[in-house]
Structures are given as structure tokens and as C-alpha cells.
Amino acid sequence: MHSISPYSIRCFNPYSDERYSVLDKIGQYDAYDLFRDFITAQGDKFKIVEESKQVYRFFGMKYYPEIRQMAGWFEAGTYGVKNNIIDIETGNVDFEKAQKNAEIIRHYVRFYIPAGFDEGIALLHSYKGNGIKTLLYDLLREDFSKTTKRTLHMNPLAYKKAFQLWEKAVTKEIKLTKFQAMADITDQLKKLGHKEQQLVIKAPSRGKLGALVDFMTPGTEEYGVIESLRPHCGQIKAVVELDGKKRTFTVGVPAEDQICEIIMDEEDVEMIGGNPEPKSLHKWCTTLLNEFIELMYPGIKVVV
């Protein structure tokens, strides 16, 4: 499962009554320039972080100074464990991974660092819950602190901001991942070679299953149904529709308690070999970014 998580970008200023600095006026520095200069200085070779046994590099980064955005790929992997890579169809070992080998996953990254504001936005790509926020943040924070003598903060963007536009959206489907309520059916599915069972509950023709907010509000009938289903599956997702656009949310947890994770759907992003196609992903993330911009900076519309 591919997903995008939004984070806020802020600069804590201990030397002022204003807790956070305007991003293009951090003393003599501009956060946009600092991010760009750090990334370009990394070059295109993989670098090793020995303490955590990780390798990384920035790849294909593009810069849009006129709209104060940058986007591209942060490739990362881990090493230090010897194991085998098998062909799932034959069960044969295709490759023996040595301790010095690292499996590299390409993660999309996007930064928006507006002028005149004390908060920016980062969109970071994850795969099956594995992301690059900690490694990326540590690298940026260390360089940022050295240069400005101030602290870079990158925290999950409040779920309410992601949820606000979609809370009244019509729920079209409920997807129960790793559904285990009926053991006999699950056993039959396993014989077909499915790696993961999923039960999909669809709204009746021209109907709906309720508003998204109902599935996240304790005390509602919809929330109660989700609560009763939760012990029987690994994850519950709702596919909602608003103004012709679809979005997938994890449900069953109150919105204010969630960390925002926007699940990638193949209807939104084209997949090639299990990976998101770059142009399709960039276009979809532009839509996501503009939703946040509309909420956080009224009157500003940025498309790239």
C-alpha cells in the first residue's frame, strides 16, 4: 500500500517572542534556499549512515522557485542483515542478499515553503507503512541548525486540516483488509494464492453508506458498525467521493486522534510494476497540496 503523509515545516526561534520565524526571513536566511542548497550539495551518489545502517540519496529533484516548491525522490534502504530474495511463484531463491546489500525504495518528496508565512508543507511518500520521515528530517535538521542556529520542526500536519474538506463526503465503499470473520471462506481464498484477503462493502446503486464524518464520530451508528468489525480485520478503509473526486481514509478512529495518511488509489495514480508512475503521482500530489494550501493560506492557489 502506497500513501502520502503531510507534515508541517516550521522554524523554532528561541531568540524572539514570536515562537516561529517567517520561513523566508530566518535571520539572513530563507528556508527555501537552505533546503535547495542542502539537497543539491548531496550530489547523486548514495551516502551511508553507519549508526542506523541506512543508505540514501536524492534523485531527480526539480525546483520551482517562482512558486517556492521542490519535488523529486528520496531513495533509501537498510543494510546489515543477510537473507534470501525468493521468487514467490516458484519458491526458488533468486538472489542471496549479503550484509553489505541494501534494498532501495524510491520515495516521492514534495516541499512547499511559502514566503511571508511561518509554516510550510512537506508531502512524504510511504510504502506499506515504511517511510523516510525520520531519516530525511534528521539530515535536514542537522544542516538547518548548523547554518541558522535555530531548530527545524517537521511534525505531522493536523488531521483536522486534511479531514475538513472531506468530512461531509459521501462514502461509496468500506474495505476490510485481512478480513478473518469467516474462517472457511478465508481458507478457500488462500488456495487461490491470495496474499491478502479483502472484503469490500459497496453502497447500493445511487446510494451511500453515510458521510465520512459518521465513521469517525463515536456514538454514531456507522462508528458502532466499524467498531464491531475491527476485531475481524487488520484495517478498515472508507472510499469517499466529493465533487467527482475520490479519496480513501482509514476509519474507526476519531479524526482528532489520527495521524494523517492519504492512501494512494490506482484510480488516482497509475502503477507500474507496483510503483507509482512519476508524472501521475506528481499530478495527484499537486491536487493534495492545493487542498492544504486552500485551508492554510486562503487566497493562494499554486499549481505545478
Short mmCIF file of N, CA and C in Angstrom, two decimals, residues 60-184:
data_model
loop_
_atom_site.label_atom_id
_atom_site.label_comp_id
_atom_site.label_asym_id
_atom_site.label_seq_id
_atom_site.Cartn_x
_atom_site.Cartn_y
_atom_site.Cartn_z
N GLY A 60 16.55 13.07 -8.99
CA GLY A 60 15.57 13.71 -9.87
C GLY A 60 14.83 14.87 -9.24
N MET A 61 15.47 15.59 -8.31
CA MET A 61 14.80 16.72 -7.68
C MET A 61 14.66 17.89 -8.67
N LYS A 62 13.47 18.50 -8.67
CA LYS A 62 13.21 19.67 -9.50
C LYS A 62 12.79 20.83 -8.61
N TYR A 63 13.20 22.02 -9.00
CA TYR A 63 12.98 23.20 -8.17
C TYR A 63 12.13 24.22 -8.92
N TYR A 64 11.17 24.79 -8.20
CA TYR A 64 10.25 25.76 -8.76
C TYR A 64 10.26 27.01 -7.87
N PRO A 65 11.31 27.82 -7.95
CA PRO A 65 11.44 28.96 -7.03
C PRO A 65 10.32 29.98 -7.14
N GLU A 66 9.72 30.10 -8.33
CA GLU A 66 8.66 31.10 -8.50
C GLU A 66 7.42 30.76 -7.68
N ILE A 67 7.21 29.48 -7.38
CA ILE A 67 6.09 29.09 -6.52
C ILE A 67 6.60 28.43 -5.23
N ARG A 68 7.91 28.50 -5.02
CA ARG A 68 8.55 28.07 -3.79
C ARG A 68 8.24 26.60 -3.45
N GLN A 69 8.38 25.76 -4.47
CA GLN A 69 8.22 24.32 -4.30
C GLN A 69 9.43 23.58 -4.83
N MET A 70 9.62 22.37 -4.34
CA MET A 70 10.61 21.45 -4.88
C MET A 70 10.06 20.04 -4.72
N ALA A 71 10.36 19.18 -5.69
CA ALA A 71 9.80 17.83 -5.66
C ALA A 71 10.75 16.86 -6.35
N GLY A 72 10.68 15.62 -5.95
CA GLY A 72 11.53 14.59 -6.55
C GLY A 72 11.50 13.33 -5.71
N TRP A 73 12.64 12.65 -5.64
CA TRP A 73 12.70 11.35 -4.99
C TRP A 73 13.81 11.30 -3.95
N PHE A 74 13.50 10.60 -2.87
CA PHE A 74 14.47 10.33 -1.82
C PHE A 74 14.56 8.81 -1.74
N GLU A 75 15.66 8.25 -2.26
CA GLU A 75 15.83 6.80 -2.28
C GLU A 75 16.56 6.37 -1.01
N ALA A 76 16.03 5.35 -0.36
CA ALA A 76 16.62 4.93 0.92
C ALA A 76 16.47 3.43 1.10
N GLY A 77 17.38 2.86 1.88
CA GLY A 77 17.33 1.44 2.20
C GLY A 77 18.20 1.14 3.40
N THR A 78 18.12 -0.09 3.87
CA THR A 78 18.92 -0.52 5.02
C THR A 78 19.79 -1.70 4.63
N TYR A 79 20.88 -1.87 5.37
CA TYR A 79 21.79 -2.99 5.14
C TYR A 79 22.15 -3.59 6.49
N GLY A 80 22.93 -4.68 6.46
CA GLY A 80 23.40 -5.25 7.73
C GLY A 80 22.82 -6.61 8.06
N VAL A 81 21.84 -7.08 7.27
CA VAL A 81 21.24 -8.39 7.54
C VAL A 81 21.32 -9.24 6.28
N LYS A 82 21.84 -10.45 6.41
CA LYS A 82 21.93 -11.38 5.28
C LYS A 82 20.62 -12.17 5.19
N ASN A 83 20.03 -12.22 3.99
CA ASN A 83 18.83 -13.04 3.79
C ASN A 83 18.66 -13.36 2.31
N ASN A 84 17.62 -14.12 2.02
CA ASN A 84 17.38 -14.55 0.65
C ASN A 84 16.21 -13.80 0.03
N ILE A 85 16.31 -13.54 -1.27
CA ILE A 85 15.21 -12.98 -2.05
C ILE A 85 14.66 -14.12 -2.89
N ILE A 86 13.37 -14.44 -2.72
CA ILE A 86 12.80 -15.58 -3.43
C ILE A 86 11.80 -15.15 -4.50
N ASP A 87 11.56 -16.03 -5.46
CA ASP A 87 10.51 -15.87 -6.45
C ASP A 87 9.24 -16.46 -5.83
N ILE A 88 8.20 -15.64 -5.62
CA ILE A 88 7.01 -16.11 -4.90
C ILE A 88 6.23 -17.14 -5.71
N GLU A 89 6.45 -17.19 -7.04
CA GLU A 89 5.71 -18.15 -7.85
C GLU A 89 6.35 -19.54 -7.79
N THR A 90 7.66 -19.60 -7.71
CA THR A 90 8.35 -20.90 -7.69
C THR A 90 8.86 -21.30 -6.32
N GLY A 91 9.05 -20.28 -5.44
CA GLY A 91 9.64 -20.55 -4.14
C GLY A 91 11.15 -20.67 -4.18
N ASN A 92 11.74 -20.49 -5.36
CA ASN A 92 13.18 -20.60 -5.51
C ASN A 92 13.89 -19.31 -5.10
N VAL A 93 15.11 -19.44 -4.62
CA VAL A 93 15.90 -18.27 -4.25
C VAL A 93 16.46 -17.64 -5.53
N ASP A 94 16.09 -16.38 -5.76
CA ASP A 94 16.58 -15.65 -6.93
C ASP A 94 17.89 -14.93 -6.64
N PHE A 95 18.04 -14.53 -5.37
CA PHE A 95 19.21 -13.72 -5.04
C PHE A 95 19.51 -13.87 -3.55
N GLU A 96 20.79 -14.03 -3.23
CA GLU A 96 21.21 -14.11 -1.83
C GLU A 96 21.72 -12.74 -1.41
N LYS A 97 20.95 -12.08 -0.57
CA LYS A 97 21.28 -10.72 -0.14
C LYS A 97 22.31 -10.78 0.98
N ALA A 98 23.47 -10.20 0.74
CA ALA A 98 24.55 -10.19 1.74
C ALA A 98 24.36 -9.04 2.72
N GLN A 99 25.16 -9.04 3.78
CA GLN A 99 25.05 -7.98 4.79
C GLN A 99 25.34 -6.60 4.22
N LYS A 100 26.14 -6.56 3.18
CA LYS A 100 26.50 -5.26 2.61
C LYS A 100 25.53 -4.80 1.52
N ASN A 101 24.51 -5.62 1.23
CA ASN A 101 23.50 -5.24 0.24
C ASN A 101 22.35 -4.50 0.90
N ALA A 102 21.76 -3.56 0.18
CA ALA A 102 20.62 -2.80 0.69
C ALA A 102 19.52 -2.76 -0.37
N GLU A 103 18.30 -3.09 0.03
CA GLU A 103 17.16 -2.94 -0.87
C GLU A 103 16.74 -1.47 -0.85
N ILE A 104 16.70 -0.87 -2.03
CA ILE A 104 16.41 0.56 -2.13
C ILE A 104 14.96 0.78 -2.55
N ILE A 105 14.26 1.62 -1.81
CA ILE A 105 12.89 2.01 -2.15
C ILE A 105 12.89 3.50 -2.48
N ARG A 106 12.23 3.83 -3.57
CA ARG A 106 12.16 5.23 -4.02
C ARG A 106 10.92 5.89 -3.43
N HIS A 107 11.13 6.97 -2.68
CA HIS A 107 10.03 7.70 -2.03
C HIS A 107 9.90 9.10 -2.63
N TYR A 108 8.69 9.44 -3.00
CA TYR A 108 8.41 10.79 -3.51
C TYR A 108 8.43 11.78 -2.36
N VAL A 109 9.03 12.95 -2.58
CA VAL A 109 9.02 14.02 -1.58
C VAL A 109 8.63 15.33 -2.26
N ARG A 110 7.92 16.15 -1.55
CA ARG A 110 7.48 17.46 -2.09
C ARG A 110 7.48 18.47 -0.96
N PHE A 111 8.11 19.62 -1.19
CA PHE A 111 8.15 20.68 -0.19
C PHE A 111 7.52 21.95 -0.74
N TYR A 112 6.71 22.59 0.08
CA TYR A 112 6.17 23.92 -0.24
C TYR A 112 6.55 24.84 0.92
N ILE A 113 7.37 25.85 0.62
CA ILE A 113 7.88 26.74 1.65
C ILE A 113 7.49 28.17 1.28
N PRO A 114 6.29 28.60 1.66
CA PRO A 114 5.78 29.90 1.22
C PRO A 114 6.51 31.08 1.86
N ALA A 115 6.57 32.18 1.14
CA ALA A 115 7.13 33.42 1.69
C ALA A 115 6.05 34.13 2.50
N GLY A 116 6.47 34.75 3.60
CA GLY A 116 5.55 35.53 4.40
C GLY A 116 4.77 34.73 5.42
N PHE A 117 5.01 33.44 5.52
CA PHE A 117 4.31 32.59 6.49
C PHE A 117 5.32 31.84 7.35
N ASP A 118 4.87 31.41 8.53
CA ASP A 118 5.78 30.68 9.43
C ASP A 118 5.55 29.17 9.38
N GLU A 119 4.79 28.70 8.39
CA GLU A 119 4.52 27.27 8.28
C GLU A 119 4.50 26.84 6.82
N GLY A 120 5.26 25.79 6.51
CA GLY A 120 5.26 25.21 5.18
C GLY A 120 4.70 23.81 5.22
N ILE A 121 4.74 23.12 4.08
CA ILE A 121 4.15 21.79 3.96
C ILE A 121 5.14 20.84 3.29
N ALA A 122 5.26 19.64 3.84
CA ALA A 122 6.03 18.57 3.20
C ALA A 122 5.09 17.39 2.97
N LEU A 123 5.13 16.84 1.75
CA LEU A 123 4.39 15.62 1.44
C LEU A 123 5.41 14.50 1.26
N LEU A 124 5.30 13.46 2.08
CA LEU A 124 6.27 12.37 2.05
C LEU A 124 5.57 11.04 1.75
N HIS A 125 6.16 10.28 0.85
CA HIS A 125 5.59 9.02 0.39
C HIS A 125 6.06 7.85 1.26
N SER A 126 5.12 6.96 1.56
CA SER A 126 5.42 5.74 2.32
C SER A 126 4.93 4.53 1.55
N TYR A 127 5.54 3.38 1.82
CA TYR A 127 5.10 2.12 1.23
C TYR A 127 4.92 1.09 2.33
N LYS A 128 3.70 0.56 2.46
CA LYS A 128 3.36 -0.41 3.50
C LYS A 128 3.75 0.08 4.89
N GLY A 129 3.53 1.37 5.12
CA GLY A 129 3.80 1.96 6.42
C GLY A 129 5.25 2.32 6.66
N ASN A 130 6.13 2.01 5.71
CA ASN A 130 7.55 2.33 5.86
C ASN A 130 7.85 3.62 5.11
N GLY A 131 8.25 4.63 5.85
CA GLY A 131 8.53 5.92 5.25
C GLY A 131 9.95 6.37 5.49
N ILE A 132 10.20 7.64 5.16
CA ILE A 132 11.56 8.17 5.25
C ILE A 132 11.60 9.45 6.10
N LYS A 133 10.53 9.70 6.85
CA LYS A 133 10.46 10.97 7.58
C LYS A 133 11.61 11.13 8.56
N THR A 134 11.89 10.10 9.38
CA THR A 134 12.91 10.23 10.42
C THR A 134 14.28 10.50 9.82
N LEU A 135 14.68 9.70 8.82
CA LEU A 135 15.99 9.88 8.20
C LEU A 135 16.07 11.24 7.50
N LEU A 136 15.07 11.58 6.71
CA LEU A 136 15.07 12.85 5.98
C LEU A 136 15.10 14.04 6.94
N TYR A 137 14.28 13.97 7.97
CA TYR A 137 14.21 15.07 8.94
C TYR A 137 15.54 15.24 9.67
N ASP A 138 16.16 14.14 10.08
CA ASP A 138 17.44 14.22 10.79
C ASP A 138 18.50 14.91 9.93
N LEU A 139 18.52 14.58 8.64
CA LEU A 139 19.50 15.18 7.74
C LEU A 139 19.26 16.67 7.57
N LEU A 140 18.01 17.03 7.32
CA LEU A 140 17.67 18.45 7.11
C LEU A 140 17.87 19.26 8.39
N ARG A 141 17.47 18.68 9.52
CA ARG A 141 17.55 19.39 10.80
C ARG A 141 19.00 19.69 11.18
N GLU A 142 19.88 18.72 10.97
CA GLU A 142 21.28 18.93 11.33
C GLU A 142 21.90 20.08 10.53
N ASP A 143 21.67 20.07 9.22
CA ASP A 143 22.21 21.14 8.38
C ASP A 143 21.56 22.48 8.70
N PHE A 144 20.25 22.47 8.92
CA PHE A 144 19.50 23.68 9.22
C PHE A 144 20.00 24.34 10.52
N SER A 145 20.20 23.52 11.53
CA SER A 145 20.66 24.02 12.83
C SER A 145 22.07 24.59 12.75
N LYS A 146 22.94 23.91 11.99
CA LYS A 146 24.32 24.39 11.83
C LYS A 146 24.35 25.78 11.21
N THR A 147 23.50 25.99 10.23
CA THR A 147 23.52 27.25 9.49
C THR A 147 22.80 28.37 10.22
N THR A 148 21.63 28.10 10.75
CA THR A 148 20.78 29.17 11.31
C THR A 148 20.87 29.30 12.83
N LYS A 149 21.40 28.26 13.50
CA LYS A 149 21.41 28.20 14.97
C LYS A 149 19.99 28.14 15.54
N ARG A 150 19.06 27.70 14.73
CA ARG A 150 17.67 27.54 15.15
C ARG A 150 17.21 26.12 14.84
N THR A 151 16.03 25.76 15.33
CA THR A 151 15.58 24.38 15.24
C THR A 151 14.50 24.20 14.19
N LEU A 152 14.72 23.26 13.31
CA LEU A 152 13.72 22.91 12.31
C LEU A 152 12.73 21.91 12.92
N HIS A 153 11.45 22.20 12.78
CA HIS A 153 10.41 21.28 13.22
C HIS A 153 9.69 20.73 12.00
N MET A 154 9.44 19.42 11.99
CA MET A 154 8.66 18.79 10.94
C MET A 154 7.74 17.79 11.61
N ASN A 155 6.51 18.20 11.87
CA ASN A 155 5.55 17.38 12.60
C ASN A 155 4.36 17.02 11.72
N PRO A 156 3.68 15.90 12.04
CA PRO A 156 2.50 15.53 11.24
C PRO A 156 1.51 16.68 11.20
N LEU A 157 1.05 16.99 10.01
CA LEU A 157 0.06 18.05 9.86
C LEU A 157 -1.24 17.60 10.52
N ALA A 158 -1.86 18.48 11.25
CA ALA A 158 -3.07 18.12 11.99
C ALA A 158 -4.07 17.43 11.08
N TYR A 159 -4.58 16.28 11.54
CA TYR A 159 -5.51 15.51 10.71
C TYR A 159 -6.75 16.33 10.39
N LYS A 160 -7.13 17.20 11.32
CA LYS A 160 -8.32 18.01 11.08
C LYS A 160 -8.21 18.81 9.80
N LYS A 161 -6.98 19.29 9.50
CA LYS A 161 -6.80 20.09 8.30
C LYS A 161 -6.98 19.23 7.04
N ALA A 162 -6.55 17.96 7.11
CA ALA A 162 -6.72 17.07 5.97
C ALA A 162 -8.16 16.63 5.85
N PHE A 163 -8.83 16.54 6.98
CA PHE A 163 -10.16 15.96 7.06
C PHE A 163 -11.26 16.97 6.76
N GLN A 164 -10.98 18.23 7.01
CA GLN A 164 -12.01 19.27 6.96
C GLN A 164 -12.75 19.32 5.63
N LEU A 165 -12.02 19.22 4.52
CA LEU A 165 -12.65 19.31 3.21
C LEU A 165 -13.50 18.08 2.89
N TRP A 166 -13.19 16.96 3.55
CA TRP A 166 -13.80 15.69 3.15
C TRP A 166 -14.81 15.13 4.14
N GLU A 167 -15.02 15.78 5.28
CA GLU A 167 -15.83 15.18 6.32
C GLU A 167 -17.28 14.94 5.90
N LYS A 168 -17.81 15.74 4.98
CA LYS A 168 -19.18 15.55 4.51
C LYS A 168 -19.25 14.71 3.23
N ALA A 169 -18.11 14.19 2.79
CA ALA A 169 -18.07 13.40 1.56
C ALA A 169 -18.91 12.13 1.70
N VAL A 170 -19.47 11.70 0.58
CA VAL A 170 -20.31 10.51 0.56
C VAL A 170 -19.44 9.25 0.53
N THR A 171 -19.71 8.32 1.44
CA THR A 171 -18.96 7.07 1.49
C THR A 171 -19.53 6.08 0.47
N LYS A 172 -18.68 5.63 -0.45
CA LYS A 172 -19.10 4.72 -1.52
C LYS A 172 -18.74 3.27 -1.23
N GLU A 173 -17.63 3.07 -0.52
CA GLU A 173 -17.18 1.71 -0.23
C GLU A 173 -16.53 1.65 1.15
N ILE A 174 -16.65 0.50 1.79
CA ILE A 174 -15.89 0.18 3.00
C ILE A 174 -15.05 -1.05 2.67
N LYS A 175 -13.73 -0.94 2.87
CA LYS A 175 -12.82 -2.05 2.56
C LYS A 175 -12.25 -2.62 3.86
N LEU A 176 -12.46 -3.90 4.06
CA LEU A 176 -11.95 -4.59 5.24
C LEU A 176 -10.75 -5.42 4.82
N THR A 177 -9.55 -5.00 5.21
CA THR A 177 -8.32 -5.68 4.82
C THR A 177 -7.98 -6.78 5.82
N LYS A 178 -7.51 -7.92 5.30
CA LYS A 178 -7.18 -9.10 6.13
C LYS A 178 -8.40 -9.54 6.94
N PHE A 179 -9.54 -9.58 6.26
CA PHE A 179 -10.79 -9.95 6.91
C PHE A 179 -10.74 -11.41 7.35
N GLN A 180 -11.11 -11.69 8.61
CA GLN A 180 -10.97 -13.04 9.17
C GLN A 180 -12.24 -13.56 9.84
N ALA A 181 -13.36 -12.93 9.59
CA ALA A 181 -14.57 -13.32 10.31
C ALA A 181 -15.07 -14.70 9.93
N MET A 182 -14.90 -15.09 8.66
CA MET A 182 -15.41 -16.38 8.21
C MET A 182 -14.23 -17.26 7.81
N ALA A 183 -13.79 -18.13 8.70
CA ALA A 183 -12.57 -18.91 8.50
C ALA A 183 -12.66 -19.79 7.26
N ASP A 184 -13.86 -20.37 6.99
CA ASP A 184 -13.97 -21.29 5.86
C ASP A 184 -13.73 -20.56 4.54
#
